[in-house]
Amino acid sequence: MKLVDLVDEIDSINTYKRFGKVKRVIGIMIESKGPESAIGEVCYIHVKGVSSRPDQKIIAEVVGFNEGSVLLMPYSMVNEISPGSLVEATSKPLEVKVGIPLIGQILDSLGNPLTNDSLPRGLTTTLTDRVPPNPLSRPPIDEKIEVGVRTIDSLLTIGKGQRVGIFAGSGVGKSTLLGMIARNTNADINIIALIGERGREVREFIERDLGEEGLKKSIIIAATSDQPALMRIKGAYTATAIAEYFRDKGFNVMLMMDSVTRIAMAQREIGLAAGEPPATKGYTPSVFASLPKLLERTGTNEHGSITAFYTVLVDGDDMNEPIADTVRGILDGHIVLDRSIANKGHFPAINVLKSVSRLMNHLADGTHKIAASRIRDLISTYENSEDLINIGAYKKGTSAEIDEAIAYNPNILSFLQQGTHEKISIDTSIASLIHLAEKGELL
């Protein structure tokens, strides 16, 4: 390093520390008198330890101001904070360590290993909150990506850098589908964010759904439901920042986030605590402002791509609830998991007719598009007549279209089903679709 660079670095060091004092704690919000700080800045709250524990620092973030007071949200529990606790400003937003050595690691929202091991060497520092790429710097998406799930690869073809939502109620198979994609995709690396999950589900997902094969090329960020709202939100931002780092290095990244709904709920908690008025169904305006900023950070840039799958938990399977409706309008496609299909033992429980990939027409060739359109038409014809068929009211020969749909239906159902650990290449999936559409038979 040159002497000039060292001088510049020394000049940039802030030798003046700013402090404030905690005034009161209301719910999850900490109010302090000072220090001078900015929105998003990280502060340390110094708390006195007890006989069994030394003094410690609680990390908090500035989320607002109120009549000269600073509003702070902690990254951990606030049990030991008392009036007069010292608040130290850092003059920095939240940063995390990133790099190739993180592959195979399971991290918390602050980028620390959940295994209590120390971070590996050779990492660099990056901000968790960054602006989305310039729209004009985003190359067009013109290359398919293999996810290894036959229904998606053939009927809902996804491109490198596309952002897709997986919409489903609870217990319909979102985590299982994400595990299949993580194991089977041909992306260079997986970044998986588990936000607001039950504590037991994190290990179950890693061991059962992801498996050893999937973990070898994945980085997992976990923020369970018992953690403070800010930790849950930062889990999403940290995962996105790590994905951006690898994209800027030229990697083809697969980002999977489960779930956007719980991120929105955490943002609502913070907004309400900061004094925001509730708007649509209790969600604060900041929820709808923050979602596009987070979701638009993924996609392509001039170096690489982030293909993103975001799960959305829909209450009562209502696809028009506020978060589902907002996310669907931002993303480049949606995959709907249907409870009625899952109840029949059909997995993955993808409702093909309600799902769409907005880029499939640009990615698929003519033969592929014709075959996909024909299979969709046959599924639609059968579903529209299913009640008549089931009660025996339909007589064979009444409609050639319905007769054809009935004949094709068993093979279509077999085509749409796939074993959890069954891997099928995208070329095989598309060839099978074309053969099914033309011959009515499975390859």
CSV table of C-alpha atoms in Angstrom, one decimal:
chain,number,residue,atom,x,y,z
A,1,MET,CA,0.0,0.0,0.0
A,2,LYS,CA,1.4,3.4,-0.9
A,3,LEU,CA,2.1,6.1,1.7
A,4,VAL,CA,-0.6,8.4,0.2
A,5,ASP,CA,-3.2,5.6,0.6
A,6,LEU,CA,-2.2,5.1,4.2
A,7,VAL,CA,-2.6,8.8,4.9
A,8,ASP,CA,-6.0,8.8,3.3
A,9,GLU,CA,-7.1,5.8,5.3
A,10,ILE,CA,-5.8,7.5,8.6
A,11,ASP,CA,-7.7,10.7,7.7
A,12,SER,CA,-10.9,8.7,7.1
A,13,ILE,CA,-10.8,7.2,10.7
A,14,ASN,CA,-13.4,8.9,12.9
A,15,THR,CA,-11.5,9.6,16.2
A,16,TYR,CA,-14.4,11.4,17.7
A,17,LYS,CA,-16.9,9.1,19.5
A,18,ARG,CA,-20.6,10.2,20.0
A,19,PHE,CA,-22.6,8.9,22.9
A,20,GLY,CA,-26.2,9.2,24.1
A,21,LYS,CA,-28.3,7.7,26.9
A,22,VAL,CA,-31.3,5.4,27.0
A,23,LYS,CA,-34.5,7.3,28.1
A,24,ARG,CA,-37.1,4.5,27.9
A,25,VAL,CA,-38.0,1.2,26.3
A,26,ILE,CA,-41.5,0.7,25.0
A,27,GLY,CA,-42.2,-2.8,23.6
A,28,ILE,CA,-39.5,-3.5,21.0
A,29,MET,CA,-38.5,0.2,20.6
A,30,ILE,CA,-35.6,1.9,22.5
A,31,GLU,CA,-35.7,5.7,22.8
A,32,SER,CA,-32.5,7.5,23.7
A,33,LYS,CA,-31.3,11.1,24.1
A,34,GLY,CA,-28.6,11.3,21.4
A,35,PRO,CA,-26.2,10.3,20.0
A,36,GLU,CA,-26.1,12.3,16.7
A,37,SER,CA,-26.8,9.6,14.1
A,38,ALA,CA,-28.6,8.8,10.8
A,39,ILE,CA,-31.3,6.4,9.8
A,40,GLY,CA,-29.8,2.9,9.3
A,41,GLU,CA,-26.7,3.6,11.4
A,42,VAL,CA,-25.6,0.9,13.8
A,43,CYS,CA,-25.2,1.8,17.5
A,44,TYR,CA,-23.9,-0.1,20.5
A,45,ILE,CA,-25.9,0.0,23.8
A,46,HIS,CA,-23.6,-0.7,26.7
A,47,VAL,CA,-25.3,-2.7,29.5
A,48,LYS,CA,-24.0,-3.6,32.9
A,49,GLY,CA,-23.5,-7.3,33.4
A,50,VAL,CA,-24.4,-9.3,36.5
A,51,SER,CA,-22.0,-11.4,38.6
A,52,SER,CA,-22.2,-14.3,36.2
A,53,ARG,CA,-21.7,-12.2,33.1
A,54,PRO,CA,-19.4,-9.3,32.2
A,55,ASP,CA,-20.5,-6.0,30.7
A,56,GLN,CA,-21.6,-6.3,27.1
A,57,LYS,CA,-22.7,-4.4,24.1
A,58,ILE,CA,-26.1,-4.8,22.4
A,59,ILE,CA,-26.2,-4.0,18.7
A,60,ALA,CA,-29.1,-1.8,17.6
A,61,GLU,CA,-30.0,0.2,14.5
A,62,VAL,CA,-31.5,3.7,14.2
A,63,VAL,CA,-34.9,3.4,12.7
A,64,GLY,CA,-36.4,6.9,13.4
A,65,PHE,CA,-36.5,10.1,15.4
A,66,ASN,CA,-39.1,11.6,17.6
A,67,GLU,CA,-39.0,15.1,19.0
A,68,GLY,CA,-35.2,15.1,19.5
A,69,SER,CA,-35.0,11.5,20.6
A,70,VAL,CA,-33.4,8.7,18.6
A,71,LEU,CA,-35.5,5.6,18.1
A,72,LEU,CA,-33.5,2.4,18.1
A,73,MET,CA,-34.4,-1.2,17.3
A,74,PRO,CA,-32.1,-3.9,18.8
A,75,TYR,CA,-30.8,-7.0,17.0
A,76,SER,CA,-31.2,-9.1,20.2
A,77,MET,CA,-33.3,-9.2,23.4
A,78,VAL,CA,-33.6,-6.0,25.5
A,79,ASN,CA,-33.9,-7.6,28.9
A,80,GLU,CA,-30.7,-6.0,30.4
A,81,ILE,CA,-31.2,-2.5,29.0
A,82,SER,CA,-32.0,0.1,31.7
A,83,PRO,CA,-32.6,3.9,31.8
A,84,GLY,CA,-29.2,5.7,31.4
A,85,SER,CA,-27.5,2.8,29.5
A,86,LEU,CA,-24.8,4.3,27.3
A,87,VAL,CA,-25.5,4.4,23.5
A,88,GLU,CA,-22.5,4.6,21.2
A,89,ALA,CA,-22.8,5.7,17.6
A,90,THR,CA,-20.5,3.9,15.1
A,91,SER,CA,-21.1,6.1,12.0
A,92,LYS,CA,-21.6,3.0,9.9
A,93,PRO,CA,-24.5,0.9,8.6
A,94,LEU,CA,-24.6,-2.9,9.0
A,95,GLU,CA,-21.8,-4.7,7.2
A,96,VAL,CA,-21.2,-8.4,6.8
A,97,LYS,CA,-18.2,-10.5,5.6
A,98,VAL,CA,-18.5,-12.3,2.3
A,99,GLY,CA,-16.4,-14.6,0.1
A,100,ILE,CA,-15.9,-18.0,-1.4
A,101,PRO,CA,-14.9,-19.6,1.9
A,102,LEU,CA,-18.5,-19.1,3.2
A,103,ILE,CA,-19.9,-21.8,0.8
A,104,GLY,CA,-21.3,-24.6,2.9
A,105,GLN,CA,-21.8,-22.3,6.0
A,106,ILE,CA,-25.0,-21.7,8.0
A,107,LEU,CA,-25.1,-18.0,9.1
A,108,ASP,CA,-27.3,-15.7,11.2
A,109,SER,CA,-28.6,-12.4,10.0
A,110,LEU,CA,-25.4,-10.6,11.0
A,111,GLY,CA,-23.3,-13.1,9.0
A,112,ASN,CA,-21.9,-15.0,12.0
A,113,PRO,CA,-21.8,-18.9,11.8
A,114,LEU,CA,-24.7,-20.5,13.7
A,115,THR,CA,-22.3,-23.4,14.5
A,116,ASN,CA,-20.4,-21.0,16.9
A,117,ASP,CA,-17.3,-21.5,14.9
A,118,SER,CA,-15.2,-18.4,13.8
A,119,LEU,CA,-15.6,-17.1,10.3
A,120,PRO,CA,-13.1,-18.4,7.7
A,121,ARG,CA,-10.3,-16.2,6.5
A,122,GLY,CA,-10.1,-14.5,3.1
A,123,LEU,CA,-13.4,-12.6,3.4
A,124,THR,CA,-14.2,-9.1,2.4
A,125,THR,CA,-16.7,-6.6,3.9
A,126,THR,CA,-19.9,-5.5,2.1
A,127,LEU,CA,-23.0,-3.4,3.0
A,128,THR,CA,-26.2,-5.3,3.6
A,129,ASP,CA,-28.4,-2.5,2.3
A,130,ARG,CA,-27.6,-1.5,-1.3
A,131,VAL,CA,-29.4,0.1,-4.2
A,132,PRO,CA,-30.8,-2.0,-7.1
A,133,PRO,CA,-28.8,-2.0,-10.3
A,134,ASN,CA,-29.4,0.8,-12.9
A,135,PRO,CA,-32.2,-0.5,-15.2
A,136,LEU,CA,-30.1,0.3,-18.3
A,137,SER,CA,-27.2,-1.8,-17.0
A,138,ARG,CA,-29.3,-5.0,-16.8
A,139,PRO,CA,-28.7,-7.2,-19.8
A,140,PRO,CA,-31.9,-8.9,-21.3
A,141,ILE,CA,-32.7,-12.4,-20.0
A,142,ASP,CA,-32.2,-14.7,-23.0
A,143,GLU,CA,-30.9,-17.9,-21.5
A,144,LYS,CA,-32.8,-20.7,-19.8
A,145,ILE,CA,-31.8,-22.0,-16.3
A,146,GLU,CA,-32.3,-25.6,-15.3
A,147,VAL,CA,-34.1,-26.0,-11.9
A,148,GLY,CA,-34.5,-29.8,-12.2
A,149,VAL,CA,-38.2,-29.8,-11.6
A,150,ARG,CA,-40.0,-31.1,-14.7
A,151,THR,CA,-43.2,-29.1,-14.4
A,152,ILE,CA,-41.2,-25.8,-14.1
A,153,ASP,CA,-38.6,-26.5,-16.7
A,154,SER,CA,-41.1,-27.5,-19.3
A,155,LEU,CA,-44.3,-25.5,-18.7
A,156,LEU,CA,-43.0,-22.6,-16.7
A,157,THR,CA,-39.5,-22.2,-18.1
A,158,ILE,CA,-37.3,-19.8,-16.1
A,159,GLY,CA,-34.4,-17.6,-17.4
A,160,LYS,CA,-31.1,-16.8,-15.7
A,161,GLY,CA,-31.8,-13.6,-13.7
A,162,GLN,CA,-35.6,-14.1,-13.5
A,163,ARG,CA,-37.4,-13.4,-10.2
A,164,VAL,CA,-40.3,-15.8,-9.4
A,165,GLY,CA,-42.7,-16.1,-6.5
A,166,ILE,CA,-43.9,-19.4,-5.1
A,167,PHE,CA,-47.3,-18.8,-3.6
A,168,ALA,CA,-48.9,-21.3,-1.2
A,169,GLY,CA,-50.6,-21.8,2.1
A,170,SER,CA,-48.9,-23.5,5.0
A,171,GLY,CA,-48.0,-27.2,4.6
A,172,VAL,CA,-48.4,-27.4,0.9
A,173,GLY,CA,-44.8,-28.2,0.0
A,174,LYS,CA,-42.9,-24.9,-0.4
A,175,SER,CA,-39.8,-26.0,1.5
A,176,THR,CA,-39.7,-29.3,-0.2
A,177,LEU,CA,-39.9,-27.6,-3.6
A,178,LEU,CA,-37.1,-25.2,-2.6
A,179,GLY,CA,-34.9,-28.2,-1.6
A,180,MET,CA,-35.5,-29.9,-4.9
A,181,ILE,CA,-34.5,-26.7,-6.8
A,182,ALA,CA,-31.4,-26.2,-4.6
A,183,ARG,CA,-30.2,-29.8,-5.2
A,184,ASN,CA,-31.1,-30.0,-8.9
A,185,THR,CA,-30.3,-26.6,-10.4
A,186,ASN,CA,-27.3,-26.0,-12.6
A,187,ALA,CA,-26.6,-22.6,-10.9
A,188,ASP,CA,-23.1,-22.0,-9.7
A,189,ILE,CA,-24.1,-21.3,-6.1
A,190,ASN,CA,-27.3,-21.2,-3.9
A,191,ILE,CA,-28.0,-18.5,-1.3
A,192,ILE,CA,-30.9,-19.7,0.9
A,193,ALA,CA,-32.6,-17.3,3.4
A,194,LEU,CA,-34.9,-19.0,5.9
A,195,ILE,CA,-36.8,-16.0,7.5
A,196,GLY,CA,-39.2,-16.4,10.3
A,197,GLU,CA,-39.1,-20.2,10.3
A,198,ARG,CA,-39.8,-22.4,13.4
A,199,GLY,CA,-36.5,-23.3,15.1
A,200,ARG,CA,-36.9,-27.0,14.4
A,201,GLU,CA,-37.6,-26.4,10.7
A,202,VAL,CA,-34.1,-25.0,10.0
A,203,ARG,CA,-32.2,-28.2,10.7
A,204,GLU,CA,-34.9,-30.3,9.1
A,205,PHE,CA,-34.7,-28.3,5.9
A,206,ILE,CA,-30.9,-28.6,5.8
A,207,GLU,CA,-30.8,-32.3,6.5
A,208,ARG,CA,-34.0,-33.6,4.8
A,209,ASP,CA,-34.8,-31.1,2.0
A,210,LEU,CA,-31.4,-29.7,1.1
A,211,GLY,CA,-29.2,-32.7,2.0
A,212,GLU,CA,-25.4,-32.9,1.9
A,213,GLU,CA,-25.3,-32.6,-1.9
A,214,GLY,CA,-27.2,-29.3,-1.8
A,215,LEU,CA,-25.3,-27.9,1.1
A,216,LYS,CA,-22.0,-28.3,-0.7
A,217,LYS,CA,-22.8,-25.4,-3.1
A,218,SER,CA,-25.0,-23.3,-0.7
A,219,ILE,CA,-24.8,-20.6,1.9
A,220,ILE,CA,-27.7,-20.5,4.3
A,221,ILE,CA,-28.9,-17.5,6.3
A,222,ALA,CA,-31.4,-18.3,9.1
A,223,ALA,CA,-33.4,-16.0,11.2
A,224,THR,CA,-36.0,-17.9,13.2
A,225,SER,CA,-39.4,-16.6,14.4
A,226,ASP,CA,-38.3,-16.1,18.0
A,227,GLN,CA,-35.7,-13.5,17.0
A,228,PRO,CA,-36.4,-9.7,17.0
A,229,ALA,CA,-38.2,-8.2,14.0
A,230,LEU,CA,-35.0,-6.4,12.8
A,231,MET,CA,-33.0,-9.6,12.8
A,232,ARG,CA,-35.6,-11.2,10.5
A,233,ILE,CA,-35.5,-8.3,8.1
A,234,LYS,CA,-31.7,-8.2,8.1
A,235,GLY,CA,-31.6,-11.9,7.3
A,236,ALA,CA,-33.2,-11.0,3.9
A,237,TYR,CA,-30.9,-8.1,3.3
A,238,THR,CA,-27.8,-10.1,4.3
A,239,ALA,CA,-28.7,-13.0,2.0
A,240,THR,CA,-29.3,-10.5,-0.9
A,241,ALA,CA,-26.0,-8.8,-0.3
A,242,ILE,CA,-24.1,-12.1,-0.3
A,243,ALA,CA,-25.9,-13.0,-3.6
A,244,GLU,CA,-24.9,-9.6,-5.1
A,245,TYR,CA,-21.3,-10.2,-4.1
A,246,PHE,CA,-21.2,-13.5,-6.1
A,247,ARG,CA,-23.1,-11.9,-9.0
A,248,ASP,CA,-20.5,-9.1,-9.2
A,249,LYS,CA,-17.8,-11.8,-9.4
A,250,GLY,CA,-19.5,-13.3,-12.5
A,251,PHE,CA,-21.4,-16.2,-10.9
A,252,ASN,CA,-24.8,-17.4,-11.9
A,253,VAL,CA,-26.5,-17.3,-8.5
A,254,MET,CA,-29.7,-18.9,-7.3
A,255,LEU,CA,-31.3,-17.0,-4.4
A,256,MET,CA,-34.2,-18.7,-2.5
A,257,MET,CA,-36.0,-16.7,0.2
A,258,ASP,CA,-38.6,-18.3,2.5
A,259,SER,CA,-40.7,-16.2,3.1
A,260,VAL,CA,-41.4,-12.7,1.9
A,261,THR,CA,-44.6,-12.6,4.0
A,262,ARG,CA,-42.7,-13.0,7.3
A,263,ILE,CA,-40.3,-10.2,6.2
A,264,ALA,CA,-43.4,-8.0,5.6
A,265,MET,CA,-44.7,-8.9,9.0
A,266,ALA,CA,-41.4,-8.0,10.6
A,267,GLN,CA,-41.4,-4.6,8.8
A,268,ARG,CA,-44.9,-4.0,10.0
A,269,GLU,CA,-43.8,-4.6,13.6
A,270,ILE,CA,-41.0,-2.0,13.2
A,271,GLY,CA,-43.3,0.5,11.5
A,272,LEU,CA,-46.0,0.3,14.1
A,273,ALA,CA,-43.4,0.6,16.9
A,274,ALA,CA,-42.0,3.7,15.2
A,275,GLY,CA,-45.4,5.3,15.1
A,276,GLU,CA,-46.5,4.6,11.5
A,277,PRO,CA,-50.2,4.4,10.9
A,278,PRO,CA,-51.5,1.0,9.8
A,279,ALA,CA,-52.8,1.1,6.2
A,280,THR,CA,-53.9,-1.9,4.1
A,281,LYS,CA,-55.0,-4.8,6.5
A,282,GLY,CA,-52.8,-3.5,9.2
A,283,TYR,CA,-49.6,-3.3,7.1
A,284,THR,CA,-47.8,0.1,7.3
A,285,PRO,CA,-46.8,2.1,4.3
A,286,SER,CA,-43.1,1.3,4.8
A,287,VAL,CA,-43.9,-2.4,4.1
A,288,PHE,CA,-45.0,-1.6,0.5
A,289,ALA,CA,-42.1,0.8,0.1
A,290,SER,CA,-39.5,-1.6,1.2
A,291,LEU,CA,-40.6,-4.7,-0.8
A,292,PRO,CA,-39.7,-3.3,-4.3
A,293,LYS,CA,-36.3,-2.1,-3.0
A,294,LEU,CA,-35.5,-5.6,-1.8
A,295,LEU,CA,-36.9,-7.6,-4.7
A,296,GLU,CA,-35.4,-5.3,-7.4
A,297,ARG,CA,-31.9,-5.9,-6.1
A,298,THR,CA,-31.8,-9.4,-7.7
A,299,GLY,CA,-31.8,-10.1,-11.5
A,300,THR,CA,-29.0,-9.5,-14.0
A,301,ASN,CA,-26.2,-7.0,-14.2
A,302,GLU,CA,-23.2,-6.5,-16.4
A,303,HIS,CA,-21.2,-9.2,-14.5
A,304,GLY,CA,-23.6,-12.1,-13.7
A,305,SER,CA,-27.1,-13.0,-12.6
A,306,ILE,CA,-29.2,-13.7,-9.6
A,307,THR,CA,-32.2,-16.0,-10.3
A,308,ALA,CA,-34.5,-15.6,-7.4
A,309,PHE,CA,-37.3,-17.7,-5.9
A,310,TYR,CA,-39.4,-15.9,-3.2
A,311,THR,CA,-42.0,-17.9,-1.3
A,312,VAL,CA,-45.2,-16.0,-0.3
A,313,LEU,CA,-47.3,-17.5,2.5
A,314,VAL,CA,-50.9,-16.7,1.5
A,315,ASP,CA,-53.4,-16.6,4.4
A,316,GLY,CA,-56.3,-19.0,3.9
A,317,ASP,CA,-55.0,-19.6,0.3
A,318,ASP,CA,-56.2,-16.1,-0.6
A,319,MET,CA,-54.1,-15.1,-3.6
A,320,ASN,CA,-55.4,-11.5,-3.5
A,321,GLU,CA,-54.2,-10.6,0.1
A,322,PRO,CA,-52.1,-7.4,0.1
A,323,ILE,CA,-48.6,-8.9,0.3
A,324,ALA,CA,-49.3,-11.6,-2.3
A,325,ASP,CA,-50.8,-9.0,-4.7
A,326,THR,CA,-47.9,-6.6,-4.2
A,327,VAL,CA,-45.2,-9.2,-4.7
A,328,ARG,CA,-46.9,-10.7,-7.8
A,329,GLY,CA,-46.9,-7.3,-9.4
A,330,ILE,CA,-43.2,-6.9,-8.8
A,331,LEU,CA,-41.8,-10.3,-9.9
A,332,ASP,CA,-41.4,-11.8,-13.3
A,333,GLY,CA,-43.7,-14.8,-12.7
A,334,HIS,CA,-45.5,-16.8,-10.1
A,335,ILE,CA,-45.8,-20.5,-9.2
A,336,VAL,CA,-49.0,-21.4,-7.3
A,337,LEU,CA,-49.0,-24.5,-5.0
A,338,ASP,CA,-52.6,-25.7,-4.7
A,339,ARG,CA,-53.8,-27.4,-1.5
A,340,SER,CA,-56.5,-29.3,-3.3
A,341,ILE,CA,-53.8,-30.9,-5.6
A,342,ALA,CA,-51.6,-31.7,-2.5
A,343,ASN,CA,-54.5,-33.3,-0.8
A,344,LYS,CA,-54.6,-35.8,-3.7
A,345,GLY,CA,-51.0,-36.9,-2.9
A,346,HIS,CA,-49.8,-35.1,-6.1
A,347,PHE,CA,-46.3,-33.5,-5.6
A,348,PRO,CA,-45.1,-31.0,-6.4
A,349,ALA,CA,-48.6,-29.5,-6.0
A,350,ILE,CA,-48.1,-26.9,-8.8
A,351,ASN,CA,-51.3,-25.6,-10.3
A,352,VAL,CA,-50.2,-25.1,-13.9
A,353,LEU,CA,-53.2,-23.1,-15.0
A,354,LYS,CA,-52.7,-20.5,-12.2
A,355,SER,CA,-49.0,-20.2,-12.6
A,356,VAL,CA,-47.1,-18.2,-15.2
A,357,SER,CA,-43.5,-17.4,-16.3
A,358,ARG,CA,-43.6,-14.0,-17.9
A,359,LEU,CA,-40.3,-14.7,-19.9
A,360,MET,CA,-41.2,-18.2,-21.2
A,361,ASN,CA,-42.3,-16.9,-24.6
A,362,HIS,CA,-38.9,-15.2,-25.0
A,363,LEU,CA,-36.9,-18.3,-23.9
A,364,ALA,CA,-38.8,-21.2,-25.5
A,365,ASP,CA,-38.6,-22.2,-29.2
A,366,GLY,CA,-41.7,-22.6,-31.4
A,367,THR,CA,-42.1,-26.4,-30.9
A,368,HIS,CA,-41.7,-26.1,-27.1
A,369,LYS,CA,-44.3,-23.2,-26.9
A,370,ILE,CA,-46.8,-25.1,-29.1
A,371,ALA,CA,-46.5,-28.3,-26.9
A,372,ALA,CA,-46.8,-26.3,-23.7
A,373,SER,CA,-49.9,-24.5,-25.0
A,374,ARG,CA,-51.5,-27.8,-26.0
A,375,ILE,CA,-50.9,-29.4,-22.6
A,376,ARG,CA,-52.3,-26.4,-20.8
A,377,ASP,CA,-55.4,-26.5,-23.1
A,378,LEU,CA,-56.0,-30.2,-22.3
A,379,ILE,CA,-55.6,-29.6,-18.5
A,380,SER,CA,-58.1,-26.7,-18.7
A,381,THR,CA,-60.6,-28.7,-20.8
A,382,TYR,CA,-60.5,-31.6,-18.3
A,383,GLU,CA,-60.8,-29.3,-15.2
A,384,ASN,CA,-63.8,-27.5,-16.7
A,385,SER,CA,-65.6,-30.8,-17.3
A,386,GLU,CA,-64.3,-32.7,-14.2
A,387,ASP,CA,-67.5,-32.5,-12.2
A,388,LEU,CA,-69.6,-34.0,-15.1
A,389,ILE,CA,-67.0,-36.7,-15.6
A,390,ASN,CA,-66.9,-37.7,-12.0
A,391,ILE,CA,-70.6,-38.0,-11.5
A,392,GLY,CA,-71.0,-39.9,-14.8
A,393,ALA,CA,-73.1,-37.2,-16.5
A,394,TYR,CA,-70.8,-36.9,-19.4
A,395,LYS,CA,-71.3,-39.4,-22.3
A,396,LYS,CA,-68.3,-40.4,-24.4
A,397,GLY,CA,-68.6,-38.9,-27.9
A,398,THR,CA,-70.5,-35.8,-26.9
A,399,SER,CA,-67.3,-33.6,-27.4
A,400,ALA,CA,-64.1,-34.6,-29.2
A,401,GLU,CA,-62.1,-32.1,-27.1
A,402,ILE,CA,-63.4,-33.6,-23.8
A,403,ASP,CA,-62.8,-37.1,-25.1
A,404,GLU,CA,-59.2,-36.2,-25.9
A,405,ALA,CA,-58.7,-34.5,-22.6
A,406,ILE,CA,-59.9,-37.6,-20.8
A,407,ALA,CA,-57.6,-39.8,-22.8
A,408,TYR,CA,-54.6,-37.6,-22.1
A,409,ASN,CA,-55.3,-36.9,-18.4
A,410,PRO,CA,-53.6,-40.0,-16.8
A,411,ASN,CA,-50.3,-39.4,-18.6
A,412,ILE,CA,-50.5,-35.6,-18.0
A,413,LEU,CA,-50.9,-36.3,-14.2
A,414,SER,CA,-47.9,-38.7,-14.3
A,415,PHE,CA,-45.8,-36.1,-16.2
A,416,LEU,CA,-46.6,-33.4,-13.6
A,417,GLN,CA,-45.6,-35.5,-10.7
A,418,GLN,CA,-42.0,-36.0,-9.6
A,419,GLY,CA,-40.2,-37.7,-6.7
A,420,THR,CA,-38.5,-35.5,-4.1
A,421,HIS,CA,-35.1,-36.8,-4.9
A,422,GLU,CA,-35.7,-37.4,-8.6
A,423,LYS,CA,-33.5,-35.2,-10.8
A,424,ILE,CA,-34.6,-34.6,-14.4
A,425,SER,CA,-32.6,-32.4,-16.9
A,426,ILE,CA,-34.2,-29.5,-18.6
A,427,ASP,CA,-33.6,-31.1,-22.1
A,428,THR,CA,-35.3,-34.3,-21.0
A,429,SER,CA,-38.2,-32.4,-19.5
A,430,ILE,CA,-38.8,-30.4,-22.7
A,431,ALA,CA,-38.4,-33.5,-24.9
A,432,SER,CA,-40.9,-35.4,-22.7
A,433,LEU,CA,-43.4,-32.5,-22.9
A,434,ILE,CA,-43.2,-32.4,-26.7
A,435,HIS,CA,-43.6,-36.1,-27.0
A,436,LEU,CA,-46.6,-36.1,-24.6
A,437,ALA,CA,-48.3,-33.3,-26.6
A,438,GLU,CA,-47.8,-35.0,-30.0
A,439,LYS,CA,-48.2,-38.7,-29.1
A,440,GLY,CA,-50.2,-38.6,-25.9
A,441,GLU,CA,-47.5,-40.9,-24.3
A,442,LEU,CA,-44.8,-40.5,-21.8
A,443,LEU,CA,-41.1,-40.9,-22.8
